[in-house]
Coordinates of C-alpha atoms and ligand atoms in Angstrom, one line a residue:
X121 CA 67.6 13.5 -119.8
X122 CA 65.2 16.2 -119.3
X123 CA 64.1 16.8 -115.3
X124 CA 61.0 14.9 -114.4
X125 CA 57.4 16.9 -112.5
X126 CA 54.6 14.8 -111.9
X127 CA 50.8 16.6 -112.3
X128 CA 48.5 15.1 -110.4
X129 CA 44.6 16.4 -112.1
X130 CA 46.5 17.4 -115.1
X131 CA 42.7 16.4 -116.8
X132 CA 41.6 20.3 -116.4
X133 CA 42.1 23.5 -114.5
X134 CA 45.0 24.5 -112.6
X135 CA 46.5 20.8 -112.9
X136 CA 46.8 20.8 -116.6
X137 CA 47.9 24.6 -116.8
X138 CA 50.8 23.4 -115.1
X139 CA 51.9 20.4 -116.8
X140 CA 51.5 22.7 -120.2
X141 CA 54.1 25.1 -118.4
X142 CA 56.7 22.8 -116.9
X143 CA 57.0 21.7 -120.5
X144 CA 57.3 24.9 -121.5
X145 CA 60.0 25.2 -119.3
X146 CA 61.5 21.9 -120.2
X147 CA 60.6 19.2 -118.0
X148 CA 59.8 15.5 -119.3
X149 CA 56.2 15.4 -117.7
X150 CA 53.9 12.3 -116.0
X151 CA 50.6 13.4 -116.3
X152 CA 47.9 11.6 -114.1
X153 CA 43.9 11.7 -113.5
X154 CA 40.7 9.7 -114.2
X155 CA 39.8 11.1 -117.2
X156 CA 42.0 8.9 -119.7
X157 CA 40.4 10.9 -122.9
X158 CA 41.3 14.1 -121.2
X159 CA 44.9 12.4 -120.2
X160 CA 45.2 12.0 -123.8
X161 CA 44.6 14.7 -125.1
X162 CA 47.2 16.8 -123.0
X163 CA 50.0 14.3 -123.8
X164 CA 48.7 15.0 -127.1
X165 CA 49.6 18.6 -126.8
X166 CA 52.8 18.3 -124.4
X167 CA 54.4 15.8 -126.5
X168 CA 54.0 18.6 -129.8
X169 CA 56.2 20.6 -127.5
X170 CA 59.3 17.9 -127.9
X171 CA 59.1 16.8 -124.0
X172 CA 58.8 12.9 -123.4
X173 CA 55.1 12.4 -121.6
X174 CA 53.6 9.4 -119.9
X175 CA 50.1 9.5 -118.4
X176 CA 49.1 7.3 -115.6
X177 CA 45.1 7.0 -114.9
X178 CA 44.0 6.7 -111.4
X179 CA 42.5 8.6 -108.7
X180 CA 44.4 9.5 -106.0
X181 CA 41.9 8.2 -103.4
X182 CA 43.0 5.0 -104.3
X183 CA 46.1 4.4 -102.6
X184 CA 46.4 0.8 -104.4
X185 CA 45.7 2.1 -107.7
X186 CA 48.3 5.0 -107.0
X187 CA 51.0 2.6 -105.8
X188 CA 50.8 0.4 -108.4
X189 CA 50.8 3.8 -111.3
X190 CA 54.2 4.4 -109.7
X191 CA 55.6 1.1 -109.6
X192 CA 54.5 1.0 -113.1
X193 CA 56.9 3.5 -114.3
X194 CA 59.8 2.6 -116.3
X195 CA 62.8 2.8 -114.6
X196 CA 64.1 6.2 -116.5
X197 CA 60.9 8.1 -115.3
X198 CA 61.3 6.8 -111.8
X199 CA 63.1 9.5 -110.4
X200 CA 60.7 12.7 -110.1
X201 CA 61.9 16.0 -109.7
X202 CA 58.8 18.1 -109.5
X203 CA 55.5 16.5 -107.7
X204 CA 52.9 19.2 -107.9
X205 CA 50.0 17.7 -105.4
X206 CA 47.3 19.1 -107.6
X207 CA 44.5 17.0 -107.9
X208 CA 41.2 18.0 -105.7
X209 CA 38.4 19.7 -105.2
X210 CA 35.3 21.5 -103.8
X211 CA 32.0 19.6 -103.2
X212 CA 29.3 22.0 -101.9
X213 CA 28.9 25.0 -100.1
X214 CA 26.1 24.8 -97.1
X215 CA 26.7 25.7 -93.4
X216 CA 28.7 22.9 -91.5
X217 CA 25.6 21.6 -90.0
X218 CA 23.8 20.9 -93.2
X219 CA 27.1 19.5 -95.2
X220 CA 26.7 16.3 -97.3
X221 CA 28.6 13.2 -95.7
X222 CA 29.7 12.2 -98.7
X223 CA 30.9 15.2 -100.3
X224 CA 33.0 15.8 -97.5
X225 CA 34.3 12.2 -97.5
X226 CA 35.5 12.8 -101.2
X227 CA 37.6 16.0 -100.1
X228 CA 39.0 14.6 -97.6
X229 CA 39.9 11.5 -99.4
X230 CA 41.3 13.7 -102.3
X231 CA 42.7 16.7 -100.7
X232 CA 44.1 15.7 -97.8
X233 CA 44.2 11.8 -98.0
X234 CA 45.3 11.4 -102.1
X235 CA 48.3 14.6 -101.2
X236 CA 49.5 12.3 -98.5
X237 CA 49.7 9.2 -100.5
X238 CA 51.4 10.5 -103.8
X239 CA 53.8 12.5 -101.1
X240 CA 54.3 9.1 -99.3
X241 CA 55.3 7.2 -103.0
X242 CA 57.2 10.0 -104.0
X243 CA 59.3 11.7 -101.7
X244 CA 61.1 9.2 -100.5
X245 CA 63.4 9.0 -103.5
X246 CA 63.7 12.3 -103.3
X247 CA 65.0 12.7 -99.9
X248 CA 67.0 9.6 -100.9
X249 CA 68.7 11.2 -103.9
X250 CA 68.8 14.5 -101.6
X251 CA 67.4 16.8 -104.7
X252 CA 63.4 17.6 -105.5
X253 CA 60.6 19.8 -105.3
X254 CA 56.8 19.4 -103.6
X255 CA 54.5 21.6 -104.8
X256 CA 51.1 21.4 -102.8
X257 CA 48.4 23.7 -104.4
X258 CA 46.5 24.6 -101.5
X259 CA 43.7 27.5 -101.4
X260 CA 43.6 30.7 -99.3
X261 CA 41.0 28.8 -97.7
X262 CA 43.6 27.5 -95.8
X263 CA 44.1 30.6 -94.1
X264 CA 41.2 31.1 -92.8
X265 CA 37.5 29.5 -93.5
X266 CA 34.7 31.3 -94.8
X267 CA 30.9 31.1 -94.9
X268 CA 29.4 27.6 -96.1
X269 CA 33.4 26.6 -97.0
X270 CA 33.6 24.4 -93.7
X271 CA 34.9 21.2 -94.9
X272 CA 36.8 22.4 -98.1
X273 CA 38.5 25.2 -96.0
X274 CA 39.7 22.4 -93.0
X275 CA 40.8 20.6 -95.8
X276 CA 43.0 23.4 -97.2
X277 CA 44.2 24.3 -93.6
X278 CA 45.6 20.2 -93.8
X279 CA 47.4 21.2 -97.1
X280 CA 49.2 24.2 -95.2
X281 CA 50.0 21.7 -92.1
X282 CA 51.4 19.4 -94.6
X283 CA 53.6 21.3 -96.4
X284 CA 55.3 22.8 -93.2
X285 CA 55.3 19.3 -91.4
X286 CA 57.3 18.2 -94.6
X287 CA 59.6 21.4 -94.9
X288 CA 60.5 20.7 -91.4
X289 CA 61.3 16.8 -92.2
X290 CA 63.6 17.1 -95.2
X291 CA 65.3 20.3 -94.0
X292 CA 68.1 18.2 -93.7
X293 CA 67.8 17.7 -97.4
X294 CA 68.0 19.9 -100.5
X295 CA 64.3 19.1 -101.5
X296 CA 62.0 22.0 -100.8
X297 CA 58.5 22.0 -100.8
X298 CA 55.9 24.9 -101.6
X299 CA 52.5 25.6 -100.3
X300 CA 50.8 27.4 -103.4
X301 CA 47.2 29.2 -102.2
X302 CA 45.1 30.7 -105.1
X303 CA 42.2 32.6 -104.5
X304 CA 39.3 32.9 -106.9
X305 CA 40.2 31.3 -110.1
X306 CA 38.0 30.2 -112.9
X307 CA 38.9 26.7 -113.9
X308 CA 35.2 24.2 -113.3
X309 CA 36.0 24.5 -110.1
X310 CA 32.9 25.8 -108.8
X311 CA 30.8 23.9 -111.4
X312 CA 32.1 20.6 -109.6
X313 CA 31.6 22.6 -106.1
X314 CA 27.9 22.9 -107.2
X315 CA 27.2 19.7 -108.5
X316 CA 27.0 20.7 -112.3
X317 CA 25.0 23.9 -111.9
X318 CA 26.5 26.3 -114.2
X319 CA 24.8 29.2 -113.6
X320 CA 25.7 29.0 -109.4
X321 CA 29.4 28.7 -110.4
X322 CA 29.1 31.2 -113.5
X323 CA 27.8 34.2 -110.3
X324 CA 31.0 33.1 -108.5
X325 CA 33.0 35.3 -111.1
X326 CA 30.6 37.4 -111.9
X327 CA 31.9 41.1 -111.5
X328 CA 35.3 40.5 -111.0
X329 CA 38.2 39.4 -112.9
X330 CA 39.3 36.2 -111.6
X331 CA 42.8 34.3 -111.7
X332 CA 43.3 31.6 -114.5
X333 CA 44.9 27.9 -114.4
X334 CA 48.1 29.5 -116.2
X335 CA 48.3 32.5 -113.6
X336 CA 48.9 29.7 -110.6
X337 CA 51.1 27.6 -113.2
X338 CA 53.3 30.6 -113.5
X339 CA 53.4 30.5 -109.9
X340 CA 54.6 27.0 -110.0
X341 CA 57.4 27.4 -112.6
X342 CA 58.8 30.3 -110.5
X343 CA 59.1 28.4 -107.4
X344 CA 60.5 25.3 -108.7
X345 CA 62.7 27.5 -111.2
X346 CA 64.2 29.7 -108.1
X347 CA 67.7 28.6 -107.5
X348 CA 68.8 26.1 -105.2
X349 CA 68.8 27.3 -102.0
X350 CA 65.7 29.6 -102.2
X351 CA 62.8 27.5 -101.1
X352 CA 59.5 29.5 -101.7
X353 CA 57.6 28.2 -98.8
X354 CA 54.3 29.7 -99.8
X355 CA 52.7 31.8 -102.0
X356 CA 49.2 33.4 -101.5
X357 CA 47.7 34.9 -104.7
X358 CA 44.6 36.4 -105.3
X359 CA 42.9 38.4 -107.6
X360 CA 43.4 41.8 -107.5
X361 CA 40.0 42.9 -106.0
X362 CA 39.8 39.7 -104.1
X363 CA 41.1 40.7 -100.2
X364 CA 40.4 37.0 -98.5
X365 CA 38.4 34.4 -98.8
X366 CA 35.6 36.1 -98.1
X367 CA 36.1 40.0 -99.1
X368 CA 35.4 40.2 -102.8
X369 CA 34.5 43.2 -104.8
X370 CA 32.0 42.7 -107.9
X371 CA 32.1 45.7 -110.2
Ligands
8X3_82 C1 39.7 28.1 -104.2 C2 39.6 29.5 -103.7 O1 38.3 31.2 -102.5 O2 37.1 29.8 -104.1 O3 40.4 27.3 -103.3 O4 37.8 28.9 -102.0 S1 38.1 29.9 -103.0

């Protein structure tokens, strides 16, 4: 049988430019996200490819809902190769001081919280059957926060913590793990980031040309494609006249 990579938020974005590449590259896929339409429609497409696909709906703030997903899986599709931590977000941009409690309360719950339980439910086999890959997509936020980012930025910074606490405890392993941290790409990121408003998350990439969903999946495939004892630990990648989180220039 084909290898195995799980996509969490395969629904849109960066999530489900990935699981359309790892089947690409081969790999039987489990797709999962809230949207069961969307879910649908991407097995839809990855299953024209000739790769086996199973979608699991849930959101991966709820741990219960995620457990029992996995549990759920038939006994073939149990043991997962490739878990790319995807799903996640942005909810507002205001200075720290003004920040929504529950916007930040759904990043942390997603980002930092939903990583740690699908990492929790899924590594273990891995470090049990001493092969598999972690793919975290975290943000050049991480690196360093910017105006208004606050909350989103911490919870990028926690994605970067993660993945070295967990490279550190399965070195003993052969399962590597990869901190991936785009920069400025246009998925509906920013649309969710500013509550629907179009035109506020259209100005974001205004003037400059940004990264796509398929950019970062190609990112993805080449980490998890490397051979066996290269572990890519992180990748930051930007768009070419993006210099940081905050240095941007609009032509
Ligand atoms: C997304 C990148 O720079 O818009 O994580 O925060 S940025």
């Amino acid at each position: 049988m084909n290898k195995i990579a799980l996509v969490t938020g395969a629904t849109s974005g960066i999530g489900e430019a990935c699981a359309r590449k790892l089947a690409m590259i081969g790999y039987n896929m489990i797709i999962t996200g809230r949207r069961a339409e969307r879910l649908d429609a991407v097995a839809h497409e990855l299953s024209a490819m000739g790769v086996g696909v199973i979608t699991l709906e849930f959101d991966v703030r709820d741990r219960e809902a995620a457990a029992a997903a996995i549990n759920s899986l038939p006994p073939e599709w149990q043991d997962i190769d490739v878990l790319v931590n995807n799903a996640g977000g942005a909810l507002g941009l205001e200075p720290e001081y003004e920040g929504n409690f529950e916007d930040w309360d759904t990043m942390i719950d997603a980002n930092v919280k939903g990583l740690l339980t699908m990492t929790r439910l899924i590594v273990p086999g891995m470090v049990q059957r001493d092969r598999g890959h972690v793919v975290n997509i975290g943000s050049v936020a991480g690196d360093a926060a910017y105006a208004n980012g606050n909350v989103y930025c911490a919870t990028k910074a926690a994605v970067k913590a993660l993945s070295d606490g967990l490279r550190i405890d399965v070195a003993h392993t052969r399962v590597r793990v990869t901190n991936i941290k785009p920069g400025l790409v246009e998925t509906n990121f920013s649309v969710i980031r500013f509550h629907g408003d179009k035109e506020k998350a259209d100005n974001v990439y205004k003037g400059i040309q940004p990264l796509t969903g398929a950019d970062i999946a190609e990112c993805v495939a080449f980490a998890v494609s490397a051979p066996e004892h290269v572990q890519i630990a992180e990748l930051l990648v930007l768009a070419t006249h993006q210099a940081s989180g905050s240095v941007i220039v609009r032509k």
